[in-house]
Amino acid sequence: MIEMTSAFLERRRAATAATWNLDSGVVLVVAGDEIPVPGRGDRAYPFRAHSEYLYLADRERPGGVLAYAPADGWVEFVVPVTAEELLWTGLEGDHEGVPEGTRPLGELEAWVGDRSVRRLGAAADADVELRDGLIRVRRPKDDVELARMRIAAEATRAGFEELVPLIASGRTERELQVALEAAFLRNGGDFLAFETIVAAGDHAAVMHFSPTARKLRDGDLLLVDAGAEHRGYASDVTRTYAVGGTFTAEQALVHDTVRRAGETAIAACRPGTEWHDVHRAAALVVAEGLVELGVLRGSPETLVESGAATLFFPHGVGHPVGLGVRDTGAASDEAREPVPGLPRIRVDIALQPRQAWTVEPGIYIVPPLLARERGRDDVDWDRLDELDGFGGVRLEQNVLITDDGCELLTAAVPL
């Protein structure tokens, strides 16, 4: 395990300062504050520092501010730990006061003085230009980040390994959720990367479904999208299973199509490839499979260009992953016109080494989405009606872009 050192933080901060290239003023990177649970007395939601602050400070404490000024360098201001706080929350390893090398938050105002201030992190008036620069610094993962991502991936692997034997008729979505999350935390995860999705039957057609007390039935598809987090860094994996252990012929065709779409997209992940081209590579395979399934008519190229394939593959093929399940977004000057026929792709950039992405094609039968397009000639509506309640299939991997291709970070989780 590669541990965080002052040298890593100094390199991150130096790269950020060089990108900003400021000659005056002050930048305040704000961690954020605890958010109270409405109407629940003194309870608060678990605190998560803003990713920009965590990247530059590597500290998960509410109220912190990391300040930068060209004349002073980087200065970290934190809320002092009190004896009462130690009594009630028992912060591991903490003591009263502030950590060595930091200053009390109460000194920040005097330190800033009358200098102009720009803000980042958990600030309502975050500076777009500075954020754009930091986005570009954060995209390539350093060795500490990759080490944490690998621990998260291993915890996620262990969780899915424990989950699979539990998939059986009569169990509930929520039972599986609890077992999976417990395994993440037993095997190196210290938090959930996001809210676990366990979706059986037609629930599998809902992109971000929350598990319920519904019991699994033989013949159902079961879609599980989940991941462990370690020290802020996420793993994000989706697998789709057959309850009862055997796919129907139609389920097997869709599952195989999505698997091949993912493999094709992963093969396209190399430096210089535009992300929308990775999506298109997957979408062509999806369209081909939908023709074989009998729900679409036409050539794969035409079905992708017309948007017909998007009726069944309605989301982008993936997103950046790392510090949080959705890592750095698009910079303000990276906005692109939508690609005809494709869904909205939030981050559409050229891939570069050390970037980490999810690759997660899927095929879903979503009645409300399809109802709006009922008149299309390239859809066999009678065949589609036969698939009512089918649900969906999604398979998701995490990839690290290398100098000449990509490395699969989640290969140890069986498809």
mmCIF file of C-alpha atoms in Angstrom:
data_model
loop_
_atom_site.group_PDB
_atom_site.id
_atom_site.type_symbol
_atom_site.label_atom_id
_atom_site.label_comp_id
_atom_site.label_asym_id
_atom_site.label_seq_id
_atom_site.Cartn_x
_atom_site.Cartn_y
_atom_site.Cartn_z
ATOM 1 C CA MET A 1 0.000 0.000 0.000
ATOM 2 C CA ILE A 2 1.383 3.377 -1.041
ATOM 3 C CA GLU A 3 0.654 5.799 1.811
ATOM 4 C CA MET A 4 -0.042 9.500 1.568
ATOM 5 C CA THR A 5 3.025 11.578 2.417
ATOM 6 C CA SER A 6 3.729 15.287 2.551
ATOM 7 C CA ALA A 7 5.599 14.884 -0.746
ATOM 8 C CA PHE A 8 2.441 13.712 -2.532
ATOM 9 C CA LEU A 9 0.413 16.609 -1.142
ATOM 10 C CA GLU A 10 3.149 19.066 -2.076
ATOM 11 C CA ARG A 11 3.175 17.767 -5.649
ATOM 12 C CA ARG A 12 -0.603 18.108 -5.919
ATOM 13 C CA ARG A 13 -0.518 21.621 -4.543
ATOM 14 C CA ALA A 14 2.433 22.670 -6.714
ATOM 15 C CA ALA A 15 0.702 21.412 -9.861
ATOM 16 C CA THR A 16 -2.479 23.243 -8.877
ATOM 17 C CA ALA A 17 -0.669 26.523 -8.156
ATOM 18 C CA ALA A 18 1.212 26.280 -11.454
ATOM 19 C CA THR A 19 -2.037 25.756 -13.342
ATOM 20 C CA TRP A 20 -3.700 28.709 -11.642
ATOM 21 C CA ASN A 21 -0.653 30.929 -12.233
ATOM 22 C CA LEU A 22 -1.858 33.702 -9.905
ATOM 23 C CA ASP A 23 0.159 36.785 -9.067
ATOM 24 C CA SER A 24 -2.050 38.181 -6.288
ATOM 25 C CA GLY A 25 -5.108 37.528 -4.149
ATOM 26 C CA VAL A 26 -6.155 34.520 -2.099
ATOM 27 C CA VAL A 27 -7.873 31.238 -2.959
ATOM 28 C CA LEU A 28 -9.912 29.510 -0.256
ATOM 29 C CA VAL A 29 -10.721 25.822 -0.814
ATOM 30 C CA VAL A 30 -13.610 25.033 1.534
ATOM 31 C CA ALA A 31 -14.221 21.572 3.038
ATOM 32 C CA GLY A 32 -17.887 22.163 3.852
ATOM 33 C CA ASP A 33 -19.897 21.759 7.040
ATOM 34 C CA GLU A 34 -21.916 19.003 8.646
ATOM 35 C CA ILE A 35 -25.511 18.883 7.403
ATOM 36 C CA PRO A 36 -28.099 18.383 10.177
ATOM 37 C CA VAL A 37 -30.811 15.779 9.672
ATOM 38 C CA PRO A 38 -34.023 17.862 9.555
ATOM 39 C CA GLY A 39 -36.116 17.464 12.690
ATOM 40 C CA ARG A 40 -33.825 14.868 14.262
ATOM 41 C CA GLY A 41 -32.366 16.781 17.183
ATOM 42 C CA ASP A 42 -28.585 16.803 17.224
ATOM 43 C CA ARG A 43 -28.117 14.224 14.453
ATOM 44 C CA ALA A 44 -26.159 15.034 11.304
ATOM 45 C CA TYR A 45 -25.511 13.201 8.061
ATOM 46 C CA PRO A 46 -22.082 11.541 7.814
ATOM 47 C CA PHE A 47 -19.645 14.264 6.824
ATOM 48 C CA ARG A 48 -17.862 14.071 3.482
ATOM 49 C CA ALA A 49 -15.374 16.806 2.670
ATOM 50 C CA HIS A 50 -15.684 18.392 -0.759
ATOM 51 C CA SER A 51 -13.540 16.465 -3.246
ATOM 52 C CA GLU A 52 -11.449 19.513 -4.147
ATOM 53 C CA TYR A 53 -10.558 20.075 -0.498
ATOM 54 C CA LEU A 54 -9.929 16.390 0.146
ATOM 55 C CA TYR A 55 -7.614 16.150 -2.871
ATOM 56 C CA LEU A 56 -5.484 19.071 -1.696
ATOM 57 C CA ALA A 57 -5.680 18.555 2.096
ATOM 58 C CA ASP A 58 -6.336 14.815 2.533
ATOM 59 C CA ARG A 59 -8.417 15.659 5.599
ATOM 60 C CA GLU A 60 -12.038 14.736 6.381
ATOM 61 C CA ARG A 61 -13.008 17.359 8.961
ATOM 62 C CA PRO A 62 -15.937 19.794 8.792
ATOM 63 C CA GLY A 63 -15.278 23.500 8.559
ATOM 64 C CA GLY A 64 -11.748 23.323 7.214
ATOM 65 C CA VAL A 65 -10.330 25.827 4.733
ATOM 66 C CA LEU A 66 -7.161 25.342 2.711
ATOM 67 C CA ALA A 67 -5.859 28.759 1.674
ATOM 68 C CA TYR A 68 -3.428 29.649 -1.080
ATOM 69 C CA ALA A 69 -1.733 32.941 -1.858
ATOM 70 C CA PRO A 70 1.232 33.405 -4.215
ATOM 71 C CA ALA A 71 3.122 35.274 -1.501
ATOM 72 C CA ASP A 72 2.429 32.782 1.304
ATOM 73 C CA GLY A 73 1.973 29.419 -0.348
ATOM 74 C CA TRP A 74 -0.540 26.980 1.149
ATOM 75 C CA VAL A 75 -1.898 27.416 4.683
ATOM 76 C CA GLU A 76 -4.448 25.065 6.242
ATOM 77 C CA PHE A 77 -7.025 26.382 8.719
ATOM 78 C CA VAL A 78 -9.069 23.875 10.737
ATOM 79 C CA VAL A 79 -11.737 23.943 13.424
ATOM 80 C CA PRO A 80 -10.010 23.083 16.730
ATOM 81 C CA VAL A 81 -11.083 19.828 18.366
ATOM 82 C CA THR A 82 -12.777 20.418 21.721
ATOM 83 C CA ALA A 83 -12.947 18.228 24.810
ATOM 84 C CA GLU A 84 -16.735 18.018 24.386
ATOM 85 C CA GLU A 85 -16.310 16.799 20.817
ATOM 86 C CA LEU A 86 -13.935 14.084 21.976
ATOM 87 C CA LEU A 87 -16.477 13.065 24.613
ATOM 88 C CA TRP A 88 -19.395 12.681 22.201
ATOM 89 C CA THR A 89 -17.791 11.525 18.962
ATOM 90 C CA GLY A 90 -14.469 10.086 20.114
ATOM 91 C CA LEU A 91 -12.550 11.050 17.005
ATOM 92 C CA GLU A 92 -9.874 8.400 16.545
ATOM 93 C CA GLY A 93 -6.373 9.773 16.886
ATOM 94 C CA ASP A 94 -7.524 13.333 17.591
ATOM 95 C CA HIS A 95 -6.670 15.529 20.532
ATOM 96 C CA GLU A 96 -7.746 18.954 21.653
ATOM 97 C CA GLY A 97 -6.638 21.840 19.470
ATOM 98 C CA VAL A 98 -5.452 21.670 15.868
ATOM 99 C CA PRO A 99 -3.121 19.190 14.127
ATOM 100 C CA GLU A 100 0.533 20.064 13.752
ATOM 101 C CA GLY A 101 1.192 22.240 10.729
ATOM 102 C CA THR A 102 -2.289 23.800 10.686
ATOM 103 C CA ARG A 103 -3.792 26.940 12.153
ATOM 104 C CA PRO A 104 -7.110 27.536 13.967
ATOM 105 C CA LEU A 105 -9.939 28.577 11.678
ATOM 106 C CA GLY A 106 -10.459 31.693 13.779
ATOM 107 C CA GLU A 107 -7.192 33.110 12.403
ATOM 108 C CA LEU A 108 -8.319 32.940 8.771
ATOM 109 C CA GLU A 109 -9.990 36.347 8.563
ATOM 110 C CA ALA A 110 -6.923 38.202 9.841
ATOM 111 C CA TRP A 111 -4.665 36.166 7.548
ATOM 112 C CA VAL A 112 -6.726 37.108 4.488
ATOM 113 C CA GLY A 113 -6.829 40.774 5.477
ATOM 114 C CA ASP A 114 -7.906 43.075 2.663
ATOM 115 C CA ARG A 115 -6.741 40.798 -0.148
ATOM 116 C CA SER A 116 -9.193 39.764 -2.860
ATOM 117 C CA VAL A 117 -10.670 36.286 -2.352
ATOM 118 C CA ARG A 118 -11.716 33.554 -4.772
ATOM 119 C CA ARG A 119 -13.296 30.326 -3.526
ATOM 120 C CA LEU A 120 -13.477 26.656 -4.433
ATOM 121 C CA GLY A 121 -14.808 23.474 -2.860
ATOM 122 C CA ALA A 122 -18.038 23.734 -0.876
ATOM 123 C CA ALA A 123 -18.583 27.393 -1.707
ATOM 124 C CA ALA A 124 -21.707 28.800 -3.327
ATOM 125 C CA ASP A 125 -19.614 31.235 -5.359
ATOM 126 C CA ALA A 126 -16.982 28.739 -6.547
ATOM 127 C CA ASP A 127 -14.667 30.277 -9.135
ATOM 128 C CA VAL A 128 -15.201 28.624 -12.532
ATOM 129 C CA GLU A 129 -11.753 29.426 -13.936
ATOM 130 C CA LEU A 130 -9.944 28.018 -10.899
ATOM 131 C CA ARG A 131 -12.193 24.943 -10.845
ATOM 132 C CA ASP A 132 -11.447 24.281 -14.520
ATOM 133 C CA GLY A 133 -7.737 24.311 -13.744
ATOM 134 C CA LEU A 134 -8.106 21.981 -10.777
ATOM 135 C CA ILE A 135 -10.265 19.581 -12.806
ATOM 136 C CA ARG A 136 -7.391 19.134 -15.242
ATOM 137 C CA VAL A 137 -4.870 18.630 -12.429
ATOM 138 C CA ARG A 138 -7.067 16.017 -10.743
ATOM 139 C CA ARG A 139 -7.886 13.882 -13.792
ATOM 140 C CA PRO A 140 -4.660 11.848 -13.944
ATOM 141 C CA LYS A 141 -4.509 9.675 -10.835
ATOM 142 C CA ASP A 142 -1.308 9.630 -8.789
ATOM 143 C CA ASP A 143 0.039 6.513 -7.078
ATOM 144 C CA VAL A 144 -1.721 7.179 -3.768
ATOM 145 C CA GLU A 145 -5.054 7.576 -5.529
ATOM 146 C CA LEU A 146 -4.578 4.371 -7.492
ATOM 147 C CA ALA A 147 -3.594 2.463 -4.355
ATOM 148 C CA ARG A 148 -6.794 3.568 -2.634
ATOM 149 C CA MET A 149 -8.868 2.706 -5.706
ATOM 150 C CA ARG A 150 -7.353 -0.781 -5.779
ATOM 151 C CA ILE A 151 -8.271 -1.328 -2.122
ATOM 152 C CA ALA A 152 -11.823 -0.182 -2.889
ATOM 153 C CA ALA A 153 -11.934 -2.539 -5.881
ATOM 154 C CA GLU A 154 -10.739 -5.470 -3.759
ATOM 155 C CA ALA A 155 -13.370 -4.750 -1.095
ATOM 156 C CA THR A 156 -15.974 -4.596 -3.850
ATOM 157 C CA ARG A 157 -14.782 -7.918 -5.270
ATOM 158 C CA ALA A 158 -15.082 -9.532 -1.853
ATOM 159 C CA GLY A 159 -18.586 -8.158 -1.447
ATOM 160 C CA PHE A 160 -19.830 -9.512 -4.764
ATOM 161 C CA GLU A 161 -18.172 -12.868 -4.027
ATOM 162 C CA GLU A 162 -20.175 -13.141 -0.805
ATOM 163 C CA LEU A 163 -23.353 -11.931 -2.521
ATOM 164 C CA VAL A 164 -23.620 -14.465 -5.343
ATOM 165 C CA PRO A 165 -24.336 -17.580 -3.196
ATOM 166 C CA LEU A 166 -27.148 -15.671 -1.465
ATOM 167 C CA ILE A 167 -29.097 -14.954 -4.666
ATOM 168 C CA ALA A 168 -32.151 -17.196 -4.402
ATOM 169 C CA SER A 169 -35.903 -17.110 -4.698
ATOM 170 C CA GLY A 170 -37.505 -15.861 -1.496
ATOM 171 C CA ARG A 171 -34.726 -13.546 -0.409
ATOM 172 C CA THR A 172 -35.440 -9.835 -0.567
ATOM 173 C CA GLU A 173 -33.584 -7.071 -2.345
ATOM 174 C CA ARG A 174 -32.872 -5.517 1.030
ATOM 175 C CA GLU A 175 -31.394 -8.713 2.489
ATOM 176 C CA LEU A 176 -28.905 -8.801 -0.361
ATOM 177 C CA GLN A 177 -28.133 -5.108 0.082
ATOM 178 C CA VAL A 178 -27.298 -5.583 3.772
ATOM 179 C CA ALA A 179 -25.091 -8.618 3.110
ATOM 180 C CA LEU A 180 -23.212 -6.891 0.301
ATOM 181 C CA GLU A 181 -22.564 -3.688 2.220
ATOM 182 C CA ALA A 182 -21.407 -5.584 5.311
ATOM 183 C CA ALA A 183 -18.915 -7.502 3.174
ATOM 184 C CA PHE A 184 -17.553 -4.260 1.720
ATOM 185 C CA LEU A 185 -16.859 -2.940 5.208
ATOM 186 C CA ARG A 186 -15.305 -6.204 6.394
ATOM 187 C CA ASN A 187 -12.861 -6.284 3.499
ATOM 188 C CA GLY A 188 -11.183 -2.887 3.380
ATOM 189 C CA GLY A 189 -13.971 -0.483 2.535
ATOM 190 C CA ASP A 190 -14.578 2.307 5.023
ATOM 191 C CA PHE A 191 -17.684 3.766 3.387
ATOM 192 C CA LEU A 192 -20.114 3.040 0.573
ATOM 193 C CA ALA A 193 -19.152 4.653 -2.715
ATOM 194 C CA PHE A 194 -22.854 5.398 -3.343
ATOM 195 C CA GLU A 195 -26.305 4.111 -2.435
ATOM 196 C CA THR A 196 -26.426 0.408 -3.310
ATOM 197 C CA ILE A 197 -28.766 -0.648 -6.116
ATOM 198 C CA VAL A 198 -30.332 -4.111 -5.850
ATOM 199 C CA ALA A 199 -33.141 -4.402 -8.385
ATOM 200 C CA ALA A 200 -35.106 -7.546 -9.240
ATOM 201 C CA GLY A 201 -37.480 -8.150 -12.140
ATOM 202 C CA ASP A 202 -38.909 -4.981 -13.653
ATOM 203 C CA HIS A 203 -37.096 -2.950 -10.974
ATOM 204 C CA ALA A 204 -33.921 -3.616 -12.994
ATOM 205 C CA ALA A 205 -35.171 -1.158 -15.624
ATOM 206 C CA VAL A 206 -34.879 1.734 -13.123
ATOM 207 C CA MET A 207 -31.433 3.314 -13.338
ATOM 208 C CA HIS A 208 -30.958 4.202 -9.645
ATOM 209 C CA PHE A 209 -33.384 1.877 -7.894
ATOM 210 C CA SER A 210 -33.455 1.707 -4.078
ATOM 211 C CA PRO A 211 -33.793 -1.844 -2.690
ATOM 212 C CA THR A 212 -37.137 -2.865 -1.196
ATOM 213 C CA ALA A 213 -38.652 -5.787 0.698
ATOM 214 C CA ARG A 214 -39.704 -7.395 -2.592
ATOM 215 C CA LYS A 215 -38.818 -11.095 -2.702
ATOM 216 C CA LEU A 216 -36.808 -12.479 -5.588
ATOM 217 C CA ARG A 217 -38.508 -15.009 -7.852
ATOM 218 C CA ASP A 218 -36.996 -17.688 -10.044
ATOM 219 C CA GLY A 219 -36.724 -16.348 -13.578
ATOM 220 C CA ASP A 220 -36.137 -12.742 -12.471
ATOM 221 C CA LEU A 221 -33.188 -10.723 -13.604
ATOM 222 C CA LEU A 222 -31.305 -9.246 -10.642
ATOM 223 C CA LEU A 223 -29.253 -6.102 -11.278
ATOM 224 C CA VAL A 224 -26.752 -5.119 -8.574
ATOM 225 C CA ASP A 225 -24.843 -1.827 -8.874
ATOM 226 C CA ALA A 226 -22.642 -1.164 -5.853
ATOM 227 C CA GLY A 227 -19.177 -0.300 -4.685
ATOM 228 C CA ALA A 228 -16.940 0.162 -1.690
ATOM 229 C CA GLU A 229 -15.006 3.313 -0.943
ATOM 230 C CA HIS A 230 -11.598 3.596 0.717
ATOM 231 C CA ARG A 231 -10.263 6.915 2.008
ATOM 232 C CA GLY A 232 -12.604 8.778 -0.346
ATOM 233 C CA TYR A 233 -11.812 6.688 -3.433
ATOM 234 C CA ALA A 234 -14.538 4.652 -5.079
ATOM 235 C CA SER A 235 -15.112 1.440 -6.943
ATOM 236 C CA ASP A 236 -18.295 1.197 -9.043
ATOM 237 C CA VAL A 237 -19.385 -2.225 -10.304
ATOM 238 C CA THR A 238 -22.600 -3.555 -11.845
ATOM 239 C CA ARG A 239 -23.466 -7.181 -12.455
ATOM 240 C CA THR A 240 -26.737 -8.764 -13.578
ATOM 241 C CA TYR A 241 -27.687 -12.268 -12.467
ATOM 242 C CA ALA A 242 -30.405 -14.824 -13.164
ATOM 243 C CA VAL A 243 -32.414 -15.673 -10.050
ATOM 244 C CA GLY A 244 -32.484 -19.452 -10.053
ATOM 245 C CA GLY A 245 -29.122 -19.638 -11.791
ATOM 246 C CA THR A 246 -30.200 -19.938 -15.433
ATOM 247 C CA PHE A 247 -31.040 -17.179 -17.898
ATOM 248 C CA THR A 248 -33.957 -17.601 -20.270
ATOM 249 C CA ALA A 249 -33.007 -17.532 -23.952
ATOM 250 C CA GLU A 250 -33.986 -13.865 -24.216
ATOM 251 C CA GLN A 251 -32.167 -12.911 -21.007
ATOM 252 C CA ALA A 252 -29.067 -14.773 -22.174
ATOM 253 C CA LEU A 253 -29.103 -12.951 -25.516
ATOM 254 C CA VAL A 254 -29.375 -9.545 -23.835
ATOM 255 C CA HIS A 255 -26.733 -10.382 -21.219
ATOM 256 C CA ASP A 256 -24.324 -11.605 -23.896
ATOM 257 C CA THR A 257 -24.968 -8.496 -25.996
ATOM 258 C CA VAL A 258 -24.215 -6.192 -23.066
ATOM 259 C CA ARG A 259 -21.097 -8.194 -22.217
ATOM 260 C CA ARG A 260 -19.823 -7.873 -25.790
ATOM 261 C CA ALA A 261 -20.705 -4.164 -25.854
ATOM 262 C CA GLY A 262 -18.614 -3.658 -22.725
ATOM 263 C CA GLU A 263 -15.678 -5.590 -24.129
ATOM 264 C CA THR A 264 -15.839 -3.574 -27.349
ATOM 265 C CA ALA A 265 -15.954 -0.287 -25.439
ATOM 266 C CA ILE A 266 -13.057 -1.307 -23.199
ATOM 267 C CA ALA A 267 -10.990 -2.226 -26.252
ATOM 268 C CA ALA A 268 -11.574 1.330 -27.528
ATOM 269 C CA CYS A 269 -10.287 2.905 -24.297
ATOM 270 C CA ARG A 270 -6.827 4.215 -25.163
ATOM 271 C CA PRO A 271 -5.138 7.625 -25.162
ATOM 272 C CA GLY A 272 -6.574 10.019 -27.721
ATOM 273 C CA THR A 273 -9.937 8.285 -28.141
ATOM 274 C CA GLU A 274 -12.913 10.602 -27.705
ATOM 275 C CA TRP A 275 -15.352 9.383 -25.072
ATOM 276 C CA HIS A 276 -18.345 9.628 -27.413
ATOM 277 C CA ASP A 277 -16.543 7.211 -29.726
ATOM 278 C CA VAL A 278 -16.271 4.731 -26.850
ATOM 279 C CA HIS A 279 -20.023 5.090 -26.366
ATOM 280 C CA ARG A 280 -20.695 4.657 -30.082
ATOM 281 C CA ALA A 281 -18.615 1.458 -30.149
ATOM 282 C CA ALA A 282 -20.792 -0.006 -27.399
ATOM 283 C CA ALA A 283 -24.023 1.290 -28.938
ATOM 284 C CA LEU A 284 -23.353 -0.445 -32.261
ATOM 285 C CA VAL A 285 -23.072 -3.799 -30.486
ATOM 286 C CA VAL A 286 -26.226 -3.032 -28.489
ATOM 287 C CA ALA A 287 -28.114 -2.198 -31.689
ATOM 288 C CA GLU A 288 -26.949 -5.426 -33.306
ATOM 289 C CA GLY A 289 -28.213 -7.420 -30.322
ATOM 290 C CA LEU A 290 -31.561 -5.628 -30.308
ATOM 291 C CA VAL A 291 -32.055 -6.589 -33.954
ATOM 292 C CA GLU A 292 -31.301 -10.203 -33.056
ATOM 293 C CA LEU A 293 -33.757 -9.945 -30.154
ATOM 294 C CA GLY A 294 -36.372 -8.821 -32.646
ATOM 295 C CA VAL A 295 -37.266 -5.448 -31.151
ATOM 296 C CA LEU A 296 -35.443 -3.253 -33.690
ATOM 297 C CA ARG A 297 -35.331 -3.283 -37.487
ATOM 298 C CA GLY A 298 -32.458 -1.893 -39.545
ATOM 299 C CA SER A 299 -28.694 -1.741 -39.649
ATOM 300 C CA PRO A 300 -26.828 -1.093 -36.388
ATOM 301 C CA GLU A 301 -25.314 2.108 -37.835
ATOM 302 C CA THR A 302 -28.723 3.505 -38.813
ATOM 303 C CA LEU A 303 -30.296 2.508 -35.502
ATOM 304 C CA VAL A 304 -27.571 4.311 -33.556
ATOM 305 C CA GLU A 305 -27.675 7.443 -35.726
ATOM 306 C CA SER A 306 -31.483 7.656 -35.550
ATOM 307 C CA GLY A 307 -31.551 7.313 -31.773
ATOM 308 C CA ALA A 308 -33.466 4.028 -31.854
ATOM 309 C CA ALA A 309 -30.733 2.238 -29.891
ATOM 310 C CA THR A 310 -30.863 4.990 -27.265
ATOM 311 C CA LEU A 311 -34.435 3.941 -26.414
ATOM 312 C CA PHE A 312 -32.905 0.822 -24.855
ATOM 313 C CA PHE A 313 -29.446 2.183 -23.914
ATOM 314 C CA PRO A 314 -30.526 5.609 -22.616
ATOM 315 C CA HIS A 315 -27.438 6.695 -20.647
ATOM 316 C CA GLY A 316 -23.807 7.399 -21.391
ATOM 317 C CA VAL A 317 -21.438 4.445 -21.473
ATOM 318 C CA GLY A 318 -19.628 5.631 -18.348
ATOM 319 C CA HIS A 319 -18.111 8.444 -16.323
ATOM 320 C CA PRO A 320 -14.903 9.399 -14.530
ATOM 321 C CA VAL A 321 -14.419 7.541 -11.254
ATOM 322 C CA GLY A 322 -11.948 8.023 -8.440
ATOM 323 C CA LEU A 323 -12.337 10.582 -5.669
ATOM 324 C CA GLY A 324 -16.026 9.856 -5.330
ATOM 325 C CA VAL A 325 -18.079 7.691 -7.647
ATOM 326 C CA ARG A 326 -18.435 10.561 -10.115
ATOM 327 C CA ASP A 327 -15.060 12.200 -10.172
ATOM 328 C CA THR A 328 -14.010 15.338 -12.042
ATOM 329 C CA GLY A 329 -16.638 16.567 -14.476
ATOM 330 C CA ALA A 330 -16.208 18.565 -17.626
ATOM 331 C CA ALA A 331 -14.443 21.915 -17.480
ATOM 332 C CA SER A 332 -16.525 24.889 -18.576
ATOM 333 C CA ASP A 333 -14.655 25.137 -21.883
ATOM 334 C CA GLU A 334 -15.166 21.432 -22.651
ATOM 335 C CA ALA A 335 -18.906 21.614 -23.314
ATOM 336 C CA ARG A 336 -19.791 19.992 -26.629
ATOM 337 C CA GLU A 337 -22.805 19.851 -28.867
ATOM 338 C CA PRO A 338 -24.823 16.641 -28.419
ATOM 339 C CA VAL A 339 -23.852 13.852 -30.793
ATOM 340 C CA PRO A 340 -26.856 12.967 -33.004
ATOM 341 C CA GLY A 341 -28.459 9.711 -31.940
ATOM 342 C CA LEU A 342 -26.556 9.398 -28.665
ATOM 343 C CA PRO A 343 -27.840 10.234 -25.166
ATOM 344 C CA ARG A 344 -26.432 13.188 -23.260
ATOM 345 C CA ILE A 345 -22.772 12.518 -22.486
ATOM 346 C CA ARG A 346 -21.807 14.683 -19.528
ATOM 347 C CA VAL A 347 -18.027 14.407 -19.831
ATOM 348 C CA ASP A 348 -16.986 14.030 -23.478
ATOM 349 C CA ILE A 349 -13.230 14.443 -23.740
ATOM 350 C CA ALA A 350 -10.222 12.681 -25.236
ATOM 351 C CA LEU A 351 -8.853 9.956 -22.973
ATOM 352 C CA GLN A 352 -5.397 10.407 -21.469
ATOM 353 C CA PRO A 353 -3.107 8.156 -19.403
ATOM 354 C CA ARG A 354 -3.925 7.730 -15.697
ATOM 355 C CA GLN A 355 -7.550 8.746 -16.092
ATOM 356 C CA ALA A 356 -10.027 6.297 -14.537
ATOM 357 C CA TRP A 357 -13.474 5.649 -16.027
ATOM 358 C CA THR A 358 -16.427 3.341 -15.637
ATOM 359 C CA VAL A 359 -17.592 1.417 -18.701
ATOM 360 C CA GLU A 360 -21.213 0.376 -18.165
ATOM 361 C CA PRO A 361 -23.376 -0.389 -21.209
ATOM 362 C CA GLY A 362 -26.886 -1.649 -20.614
ATOM 363 C CA ILE A 363 -30.126 -2.693 -22.259
ATOM 364 C CA TYR A 364 -33.428 -1.935 -20.528
ATOM 365 C CA ILE A 365 -37.120 -2.217 -21.352
ATOM 366 C CA VAL A 366 -38.485 1.026 -19.866
ATOM 367 C CA PRO A 367 -42.226 1.375 -20.633
ATOM 368 C CA PRO A 368 -42.550 5.154 -19.954
ATOM 369 C CA LEU A 369 -39.579 5.890 -22.232
ATOM 370 C CA LEU A 370 -40.868 3.644 -25.004
ATOM 371 C CA ALA A 371 -44.458 4.905 -24.796
ATOM 372 C CA ARG A 372 -43.365 8.326 -26.067
ATOM 373 C CA GLU A 373 -41.973 6.722 -29.248
ATOM 374 C CA ARG A 374 -44.830 4.330 -29.994
ATOM 375 C CA GLY A 375 -45.125 5.370 -33.642
ATOM 376 C CA ARG A 376 -41.561 4.524 -34.709
ATOM 377 C CA ASP A 377 -41.241 2.167 -37.681
ATOM 378 C CA ASP A 378 -37.850 0.803 -36.629
ATOM 379 C CA VAL A 379 -39.326 -0.760 -33.466
ATOM 380 C CA ASP A 380 -41.313 -4.009 -33.576
ATOM 381 C CA TRP A 381 -43.940 -3.066 -31.041
ATOM 382 C CA ASP A 382 -45.645 -6.462 -30.998
ATOM 383 C CA ARG A 383 -42.343 -8.131 -30.151
ATOM 384 C CA LEU A 384 -41.645 -5.492 -27.532
ATOM 385 C CA ASP A 385 -45.007 -6.113 -25.881
ATOM 386 C CA GLU A 386 -43.937 -9.734 -25.391
ATOM 387 C CA LEU A 387 -41.044 -8.458 -23.258
ATOM 388 C CA ASP A 388 -43.173 -6.453 -20.829
ATOM 389 C CA GLY A 389 -41.658 -6.702 -17.332
ATOM 390 C CA PHE A 390 -38.281 -7.854 -18.690
ATOM 391 C CA GLY A 391 -36.310 -5.322 -16.621
ATOM 392 C CA GLY A 392 -32.761 -4.643 -17.712
ATOM 393 C CA VAL A 393 -29.156 -5.771 -17.887
ATOM 394 C CA ARG A 394 -26.127 -3.618 -17.069
ATOM 395 C CA LEU A 395 -22.509 -4.719 -16.719
ATOM 396 C CA GLU A 396 -19.986 -2.231 -15.378
ATOM 397 C CA GLN A 397 -16.212 -2.275 -15.135
ATOM 398 C CA ASN A 398 -13.672 0.339 -14.004
ATOM 399 C CA VAL A 399 -10.735 1.032 -16.311
ATOM 400 C CA LEU A 400 -7.473 2.921 -15.918
ATOM 401 C CA ILE A 401 -6.142 4.463 -19.123
ATOM 402 C CA THR A 402 -2.526 3.442 -19.719
ATOM 403 C CA ASP A 403 0.070 4.631 -22.223
ATOM 404 C CA ASP A 404 -1.139 2.203 -24.892
ATOM 405 C CA GLY A 405 -4.595 1.032 -23.822
ATOM 406 C CA CYS A 406 -6.240 0.433 -20.477
ATOM 407 C CA GLU A 407 -6.076 -1.720 -17.358
ATOM 408 C CA LEU A 408 -9.214 -3.331 -15.983
ATOM 409 C CA LEU A 409 -9.373 -2.455 -12.276
ATOM 410 C CA THR A 410 -12.436 -4.609 -11.565
ATOM 411 C CA ALA A 411 -11.569 -7.729 -13.562
ATOM 412 C CA ALA A 412 -11.667 -9.867 -10.401
ATOM 413 C CA VAL A 413 -15.462 -9.476 -10.114
ATOM 414 C CA PRO A 414 -16.871 -12.219 -12.392
ATOM 415 C CA LEU A 415 -19.304 -11.163 -15.086
#
